[in-house]
Coordinates of C-alpha atoms in Angstrom, one line a residue:
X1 CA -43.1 29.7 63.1
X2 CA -41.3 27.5 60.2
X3 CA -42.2 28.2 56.5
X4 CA -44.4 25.0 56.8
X5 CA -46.6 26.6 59.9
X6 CA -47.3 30.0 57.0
X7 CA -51.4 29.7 56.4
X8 CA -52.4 31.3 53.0
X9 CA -56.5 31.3 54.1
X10 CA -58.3 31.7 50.6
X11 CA -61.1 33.6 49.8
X12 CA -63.2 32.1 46.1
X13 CA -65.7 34.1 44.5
X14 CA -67.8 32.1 42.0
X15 CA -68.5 28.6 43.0
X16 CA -70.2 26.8 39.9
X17 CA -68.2 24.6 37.2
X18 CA -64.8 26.4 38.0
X19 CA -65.3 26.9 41.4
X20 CA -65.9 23.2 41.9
X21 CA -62.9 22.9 40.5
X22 CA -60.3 25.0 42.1
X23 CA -62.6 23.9 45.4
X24 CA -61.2 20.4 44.6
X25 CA -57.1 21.4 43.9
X26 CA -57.7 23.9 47.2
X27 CA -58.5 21.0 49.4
X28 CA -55.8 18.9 48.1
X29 CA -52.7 20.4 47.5
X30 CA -51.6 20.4 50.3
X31 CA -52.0 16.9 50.5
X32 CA -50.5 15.9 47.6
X33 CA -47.4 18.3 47.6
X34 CA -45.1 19.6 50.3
X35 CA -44.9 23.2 50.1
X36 CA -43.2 26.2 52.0
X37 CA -47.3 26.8 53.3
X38 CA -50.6 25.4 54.3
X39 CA -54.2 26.8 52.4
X40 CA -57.4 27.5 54.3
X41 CA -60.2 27.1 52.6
X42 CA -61.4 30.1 54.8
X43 CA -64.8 31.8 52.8
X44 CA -67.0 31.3 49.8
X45 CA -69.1 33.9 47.7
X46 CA -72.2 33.8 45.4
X47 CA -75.0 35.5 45.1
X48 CA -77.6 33.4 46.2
X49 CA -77.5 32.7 50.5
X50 CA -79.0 29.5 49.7
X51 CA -77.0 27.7 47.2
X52 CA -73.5 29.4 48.6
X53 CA -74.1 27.9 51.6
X54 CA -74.8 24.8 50.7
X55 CA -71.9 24.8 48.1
X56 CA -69.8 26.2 50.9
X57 CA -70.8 22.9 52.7
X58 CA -70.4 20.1 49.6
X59 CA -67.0 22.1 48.5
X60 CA -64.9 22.0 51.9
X61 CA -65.0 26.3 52.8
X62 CA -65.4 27.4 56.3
X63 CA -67.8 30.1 55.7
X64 CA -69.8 31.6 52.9
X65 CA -70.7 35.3 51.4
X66 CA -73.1 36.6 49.4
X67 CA -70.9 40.5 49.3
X68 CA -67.4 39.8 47.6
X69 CA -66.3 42.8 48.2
X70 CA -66.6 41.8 52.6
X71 CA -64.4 39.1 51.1
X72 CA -61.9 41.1 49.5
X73 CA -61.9 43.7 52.0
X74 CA -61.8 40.8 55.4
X75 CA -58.4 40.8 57.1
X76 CA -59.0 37.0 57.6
X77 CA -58.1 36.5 53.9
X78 CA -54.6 36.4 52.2
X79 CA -55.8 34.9 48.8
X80 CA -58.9 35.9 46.2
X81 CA -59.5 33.4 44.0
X82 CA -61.6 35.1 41.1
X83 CA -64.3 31.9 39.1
X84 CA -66.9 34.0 38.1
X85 CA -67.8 35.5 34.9
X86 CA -65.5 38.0 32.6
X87 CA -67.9 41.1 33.6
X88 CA -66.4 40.7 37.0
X89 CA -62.6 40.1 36.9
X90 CA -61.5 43.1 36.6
X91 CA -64.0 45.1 39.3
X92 CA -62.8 42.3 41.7
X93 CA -59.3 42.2 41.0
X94 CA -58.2 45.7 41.2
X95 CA -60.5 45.4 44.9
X96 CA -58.2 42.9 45.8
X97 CA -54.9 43.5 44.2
X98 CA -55.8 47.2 45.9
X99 CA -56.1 45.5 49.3
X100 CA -53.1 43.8 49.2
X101 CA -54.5 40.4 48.4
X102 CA -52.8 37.6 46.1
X103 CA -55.2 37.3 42.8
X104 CA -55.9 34.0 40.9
X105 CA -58.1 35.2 38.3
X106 CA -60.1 32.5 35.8
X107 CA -59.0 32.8 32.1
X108 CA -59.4 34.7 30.3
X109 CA -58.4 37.7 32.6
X110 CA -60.9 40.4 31.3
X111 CA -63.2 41.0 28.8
X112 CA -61.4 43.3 27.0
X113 CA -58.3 44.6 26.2
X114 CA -58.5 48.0 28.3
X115 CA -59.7 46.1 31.1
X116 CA -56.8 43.5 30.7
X117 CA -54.7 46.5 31.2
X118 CA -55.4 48.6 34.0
X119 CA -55.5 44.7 35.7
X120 CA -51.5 44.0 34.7
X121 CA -50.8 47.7 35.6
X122 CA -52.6 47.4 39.0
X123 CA -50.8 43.4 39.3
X124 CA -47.2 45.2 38.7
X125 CA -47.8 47.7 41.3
X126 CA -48.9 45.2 43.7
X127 CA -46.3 43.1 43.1
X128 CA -44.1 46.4 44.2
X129 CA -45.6 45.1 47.9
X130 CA -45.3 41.9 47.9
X131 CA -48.4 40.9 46.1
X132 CA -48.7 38.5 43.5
X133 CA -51.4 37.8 40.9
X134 CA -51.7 34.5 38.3
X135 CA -54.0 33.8 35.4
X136 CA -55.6 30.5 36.1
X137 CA -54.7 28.5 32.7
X138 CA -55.0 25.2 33.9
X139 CA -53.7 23.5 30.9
X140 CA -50.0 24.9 31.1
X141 CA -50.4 22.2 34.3
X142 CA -50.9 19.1 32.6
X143 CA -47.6 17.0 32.6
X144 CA -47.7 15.7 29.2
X145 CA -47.8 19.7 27.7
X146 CA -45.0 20.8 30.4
X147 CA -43.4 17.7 28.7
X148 CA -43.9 19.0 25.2
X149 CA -42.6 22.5 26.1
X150 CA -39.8 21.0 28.0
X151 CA -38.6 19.3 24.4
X152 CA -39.5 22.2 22.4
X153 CA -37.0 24.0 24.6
X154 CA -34.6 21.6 24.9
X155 CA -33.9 22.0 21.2
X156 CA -35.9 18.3 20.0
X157 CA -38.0 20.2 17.3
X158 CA -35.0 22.7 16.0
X159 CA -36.5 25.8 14.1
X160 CA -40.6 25.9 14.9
X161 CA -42.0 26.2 11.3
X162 CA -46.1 24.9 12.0
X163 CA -48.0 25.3 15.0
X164 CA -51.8 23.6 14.5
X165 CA -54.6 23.9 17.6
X166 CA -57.9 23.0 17.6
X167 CA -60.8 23.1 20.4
X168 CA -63.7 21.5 19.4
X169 CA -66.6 20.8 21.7
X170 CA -70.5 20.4 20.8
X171 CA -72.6 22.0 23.9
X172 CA -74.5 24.3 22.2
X173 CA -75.1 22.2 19.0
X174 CA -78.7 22.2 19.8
X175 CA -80.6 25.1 18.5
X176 CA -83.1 24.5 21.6
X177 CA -80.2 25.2 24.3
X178 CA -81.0 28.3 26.2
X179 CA -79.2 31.7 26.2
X180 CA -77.1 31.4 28.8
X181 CA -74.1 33.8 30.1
X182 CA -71.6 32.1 27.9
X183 CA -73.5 33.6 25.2
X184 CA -73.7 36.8 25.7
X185 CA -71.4 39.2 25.5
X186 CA -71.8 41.5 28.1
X187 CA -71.0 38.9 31.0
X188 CA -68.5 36.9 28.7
X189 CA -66.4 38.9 26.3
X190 CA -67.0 36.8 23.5
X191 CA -68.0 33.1 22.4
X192 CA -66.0 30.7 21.7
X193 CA -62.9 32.6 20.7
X194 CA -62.8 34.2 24.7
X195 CA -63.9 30.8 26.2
X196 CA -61.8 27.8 24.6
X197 CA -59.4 29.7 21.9
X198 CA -57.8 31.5 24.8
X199 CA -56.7 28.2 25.8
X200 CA -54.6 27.0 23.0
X201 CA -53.6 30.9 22.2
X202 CA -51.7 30.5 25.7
X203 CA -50.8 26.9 25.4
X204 CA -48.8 26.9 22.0
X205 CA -47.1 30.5 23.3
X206 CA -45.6 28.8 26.3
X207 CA -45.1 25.5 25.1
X208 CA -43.1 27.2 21.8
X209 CA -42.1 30.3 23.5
X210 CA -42.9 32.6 20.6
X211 CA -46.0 35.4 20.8
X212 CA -48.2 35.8 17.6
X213 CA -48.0 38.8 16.1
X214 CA -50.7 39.0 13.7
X215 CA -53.5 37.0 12.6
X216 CA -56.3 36.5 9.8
X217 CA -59.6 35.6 10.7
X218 CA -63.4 34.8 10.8
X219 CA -66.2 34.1 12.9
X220 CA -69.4 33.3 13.0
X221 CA -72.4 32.5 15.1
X222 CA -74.7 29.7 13.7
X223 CA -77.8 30.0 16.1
X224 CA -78.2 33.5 16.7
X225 CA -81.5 33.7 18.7
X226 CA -82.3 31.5 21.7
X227 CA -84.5 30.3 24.8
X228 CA -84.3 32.2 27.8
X229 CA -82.9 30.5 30.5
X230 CA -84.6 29.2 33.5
X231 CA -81.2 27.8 35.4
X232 CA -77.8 26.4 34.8
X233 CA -75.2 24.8 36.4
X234 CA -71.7 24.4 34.5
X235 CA -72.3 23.5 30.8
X236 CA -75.9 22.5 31.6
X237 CA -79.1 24.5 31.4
X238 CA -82.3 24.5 31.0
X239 CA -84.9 26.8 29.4
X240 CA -87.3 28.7 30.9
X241 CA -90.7 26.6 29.5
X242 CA -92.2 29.7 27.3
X243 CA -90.8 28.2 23.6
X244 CA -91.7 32.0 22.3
X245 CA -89.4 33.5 24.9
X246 CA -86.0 33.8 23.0
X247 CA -83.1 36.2 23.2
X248 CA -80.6 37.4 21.0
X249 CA -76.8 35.5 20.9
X250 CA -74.1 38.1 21.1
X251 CA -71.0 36.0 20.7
X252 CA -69.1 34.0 18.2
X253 CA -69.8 30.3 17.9
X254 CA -66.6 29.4 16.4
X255 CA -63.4 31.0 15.2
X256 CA -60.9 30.0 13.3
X257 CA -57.6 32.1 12.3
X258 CA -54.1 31.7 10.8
X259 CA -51.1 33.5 12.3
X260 CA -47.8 34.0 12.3
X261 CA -45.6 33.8 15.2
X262 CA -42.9 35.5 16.2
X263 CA -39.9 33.0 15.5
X264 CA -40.9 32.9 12.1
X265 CA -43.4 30.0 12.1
X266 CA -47.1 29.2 10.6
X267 CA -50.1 28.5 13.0
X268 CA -53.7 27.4 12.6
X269 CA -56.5 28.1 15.3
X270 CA -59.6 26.7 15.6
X271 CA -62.4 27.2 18.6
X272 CA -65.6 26.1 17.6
X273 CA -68.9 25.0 20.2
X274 CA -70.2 23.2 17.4
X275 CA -68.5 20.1 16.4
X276 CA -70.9 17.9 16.1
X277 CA -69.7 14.8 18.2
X278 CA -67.0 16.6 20.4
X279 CA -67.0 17.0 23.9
X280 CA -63.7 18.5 25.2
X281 CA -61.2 17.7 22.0
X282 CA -57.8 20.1 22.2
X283 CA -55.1 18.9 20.0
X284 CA -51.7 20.4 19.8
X285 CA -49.7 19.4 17.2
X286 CA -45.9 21.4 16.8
X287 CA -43.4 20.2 13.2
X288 CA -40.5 21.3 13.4
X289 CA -37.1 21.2 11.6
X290 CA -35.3 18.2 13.8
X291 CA -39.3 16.6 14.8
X292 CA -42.5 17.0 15.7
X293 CA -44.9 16.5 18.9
X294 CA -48.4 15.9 19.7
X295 CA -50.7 16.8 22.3
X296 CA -54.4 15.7 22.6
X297 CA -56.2 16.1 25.6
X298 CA -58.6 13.4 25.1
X299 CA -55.6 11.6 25.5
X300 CA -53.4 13.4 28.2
X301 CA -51.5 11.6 30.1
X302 CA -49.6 10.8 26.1
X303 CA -47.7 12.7 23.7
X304 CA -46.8 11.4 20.4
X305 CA -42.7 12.5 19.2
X306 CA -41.4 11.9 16.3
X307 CA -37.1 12.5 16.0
X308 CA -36.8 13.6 12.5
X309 CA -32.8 13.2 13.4
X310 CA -33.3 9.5 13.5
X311 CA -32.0 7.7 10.4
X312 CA -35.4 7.3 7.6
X313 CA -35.8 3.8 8.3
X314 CA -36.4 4.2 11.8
X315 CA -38.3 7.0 12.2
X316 CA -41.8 7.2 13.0
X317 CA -43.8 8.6 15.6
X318 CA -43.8 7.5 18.6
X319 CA -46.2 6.9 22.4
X320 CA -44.5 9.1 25.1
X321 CA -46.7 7.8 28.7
X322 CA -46.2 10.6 30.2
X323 CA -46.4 9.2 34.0
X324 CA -42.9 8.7 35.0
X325 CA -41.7 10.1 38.4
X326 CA -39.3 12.2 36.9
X327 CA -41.8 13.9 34.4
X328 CA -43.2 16.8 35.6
X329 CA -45.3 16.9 38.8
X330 CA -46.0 13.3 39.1
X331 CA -43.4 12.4 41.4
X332 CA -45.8 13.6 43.9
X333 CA -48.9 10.7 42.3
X334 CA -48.6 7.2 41.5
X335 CA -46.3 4.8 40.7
X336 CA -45.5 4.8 36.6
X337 CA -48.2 4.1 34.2
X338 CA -51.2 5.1 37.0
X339 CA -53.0 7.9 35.2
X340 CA -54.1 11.0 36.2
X341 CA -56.8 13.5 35.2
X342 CA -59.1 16.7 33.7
X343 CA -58.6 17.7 38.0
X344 CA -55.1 17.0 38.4
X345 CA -54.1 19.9 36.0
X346 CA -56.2 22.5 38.9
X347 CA -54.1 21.1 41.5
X348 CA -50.6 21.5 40.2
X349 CA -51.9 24.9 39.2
X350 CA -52.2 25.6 43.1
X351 CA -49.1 24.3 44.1
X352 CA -47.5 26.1 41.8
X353 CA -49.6 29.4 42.9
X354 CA -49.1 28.3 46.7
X355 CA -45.1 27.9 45.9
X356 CA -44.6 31.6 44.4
X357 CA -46.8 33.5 47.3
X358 CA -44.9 31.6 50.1
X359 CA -41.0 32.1 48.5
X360 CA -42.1 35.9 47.0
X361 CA -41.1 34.7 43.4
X362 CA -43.7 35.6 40.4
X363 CA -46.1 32.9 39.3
X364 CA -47.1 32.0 35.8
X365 CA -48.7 32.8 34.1
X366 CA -48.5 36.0 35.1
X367 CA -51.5 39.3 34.4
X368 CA -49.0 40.4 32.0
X369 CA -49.2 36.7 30.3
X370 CA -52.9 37.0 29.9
X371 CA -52.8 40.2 28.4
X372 CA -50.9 39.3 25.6
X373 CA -53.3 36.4 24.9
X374 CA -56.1 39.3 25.6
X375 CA -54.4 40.9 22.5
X376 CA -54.4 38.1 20.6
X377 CA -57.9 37.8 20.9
X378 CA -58.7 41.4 20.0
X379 CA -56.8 40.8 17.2
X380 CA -58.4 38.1 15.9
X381 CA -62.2 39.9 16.5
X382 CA -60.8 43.1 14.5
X383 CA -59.7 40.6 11.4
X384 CA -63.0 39.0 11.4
X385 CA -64.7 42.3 11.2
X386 CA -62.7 43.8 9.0
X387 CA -61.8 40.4 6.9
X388 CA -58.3 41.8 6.5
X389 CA -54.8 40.5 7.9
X390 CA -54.4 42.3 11.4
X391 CA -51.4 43.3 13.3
X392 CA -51.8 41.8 17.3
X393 CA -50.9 44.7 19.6
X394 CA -47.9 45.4 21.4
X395 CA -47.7 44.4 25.0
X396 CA -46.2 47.3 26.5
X397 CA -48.7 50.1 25.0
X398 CA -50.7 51.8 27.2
X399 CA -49.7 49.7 30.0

């Protein structure tokens, strides 16, 4: 059999908003990318026989489950692919890690910091046999921000002095929309700070390379009592038609925090669900001693740089279209100037997942990765309570 005839037949629990979308990078990688193996998209799992089936059906899967742990535990299944809610992660990864299954797990990788922990333990034992495990942060994928890092790293900014991230979106605006999971912290971990600040917590660590290492900050929830739900796909739900049927919100609504990272730069977070006006609004923006750089996903097939080593007259910054062959992943896409999208970012996070399994080499990023964003997160929930600065954890304790 040559490395091209290796099957990796993938097993997805969850199938809603992420599932679609990891549904959609399984079924084309492979056809975008030549890699050292082939994915089956071999079995499905949700909770309800109906809907599984028929998203089993719409999605591209041979089969469908409504028992992840027959998934898990099937011999016809190399790869679990965790897309359900942060209550599960950790019960389903240790099953599979345990099994000797690869792991994708959905950021962010627990909901909370113990959790996070026993995971990476249980990933690093694995990974003794042969097994790897990968924190699905899809936003490391996107060319223009591998761009971005890949200057960062090259030395374009010199010495990292301001980091600035913002996540803005407007779903829950609307005091009317119902309680669902998102918003309660039980099945998610927290609010806002869990669901979108994860993102740019991860995305200015690897795109700078430096770890914060202690944070101030506060949170708050705006609309703290809401409508049952009556069902939901994705972002969208609908109440349950009793207007005097409401439940109690147990997450944040935004967050916002300063840090300091460990190079010696300044950062500023922001993860708010109620910007008024934004849908899906991440900006990046890194100053450094030599330049600066700009990331806005709104916008993300661009960066803005600006070479401060440019003589004054001439600098200014400029429009990077990031869509060149030799800029990262897109020699595999169109020709320059054809941009890509939101979905592309899932499918080069497979191929980068299907690439490690096949050669045995450790993916990115890795359980350990996702735990020290996990700690940056408990570190910013302990500020807020506390309203005092707050030291993020190390890594290695406990571990």
């Amino acid at each position: 059999m040559s490395t091209h005839d290796k099957i990796l037949r993938v097993g997805m629990v969850g199938y809603a908003f992420m599932g679609a979308a990891h549904s959609q990078a399984w079924r084309t990688v492979n056809r975008v990318f030549d890699l050292p193996a082939r994915v089956r998209m071999a079995l499905v799992c949700g909770r309800d026989e109906p809907k599984v089936a028929e998203a089993a059906d719409r999605l591209g899967w041979d089969g469908y489950t409504t028992d992840w742990r027959r998934l898990v535990e099937s011999d016809e299944i190399d790869v679990v692919d965790i897309c359900t809610p942060g209550d599960s992660h950790g019960e389903i990864a240790l099953a599979a890690l345990a099994a000797g299954k690869h792991v994708l797990c959905e950021k962010p990788l627990a909901n909370t910091v113990a959790e996070a922990r026993e995971m990476t333990a249980a990933a690093a034992r694995a990974r003794e046999s042969g097994v790897r495990a990968m924190c699905g942060f899809n936003y490391r994928r996107v060319p223009a921000v591998a761009l971005m890092r890949q200057l960062v790293a090259d030395g374009r900014l010199g010495e990292i002095r301001h980091v600035r991230a913002v996540y803005l979106q407007d779903w829950i605006v609307d005091p009317q929309f119902p309680l669902v999971w998102r918003l309660q912290k039980d099945r998610a971990g927290s609010g806002a700070l869990g669901d979108i600040g994860a993102h740019i917590i991860d995305l200015t660590q690897y795109v700078t390379g430096q770890l914060v290492t202690g944070v101030s900050a506060l949170t708050e929830t705006f609309v703290r009592r809401r409508p049952l739900v009556a069902g939901s796909s994705g972002l969208a739900a609908r109440a349950d038609g009793n207007g005097s049927a409401t439940g109690q919100v147990t997450v944040d609504d935004a967050a916002v925090f300063v840090a300091r990272l460990d190079g010696g730069g300044l950062a500023t977070y922001e993860a708010t669900r109620f910007a008024t006006g934004r849908k899906n609004a991440l900006r990046v923006e890194i100053n450094g001693s030599r330049g600066s750089v700009v990331f806005d996903l709104e916008r993300l097939n661009e960066l803005e740089f600006l070479d401060a080593t440019r003589p004054a007259a001439e600098q200014g910054f400029s429009r990077i279209l990031v869509t060149e062959a030799d800029h990262p992943y897109l020699s595999a896409w169109w020709p320059p100037g054809h941009i890509i999208g939101y979905e592309h970012s899932f499918t080069h996070q497979m191929r980068d997942f299907v690439e490690a399994v096949a050669t045995g080499t450790d993916p990115a990023p890795s359980f350990a990765d996702a735990l020290q964003v996990q700690l940056v997160l408990d570190a910013v929930t302990r500020s807020a309570e506390r309203a005092a600065w707050t030291e993020v954890e190390p890594a290695l304790a406990k571990v």
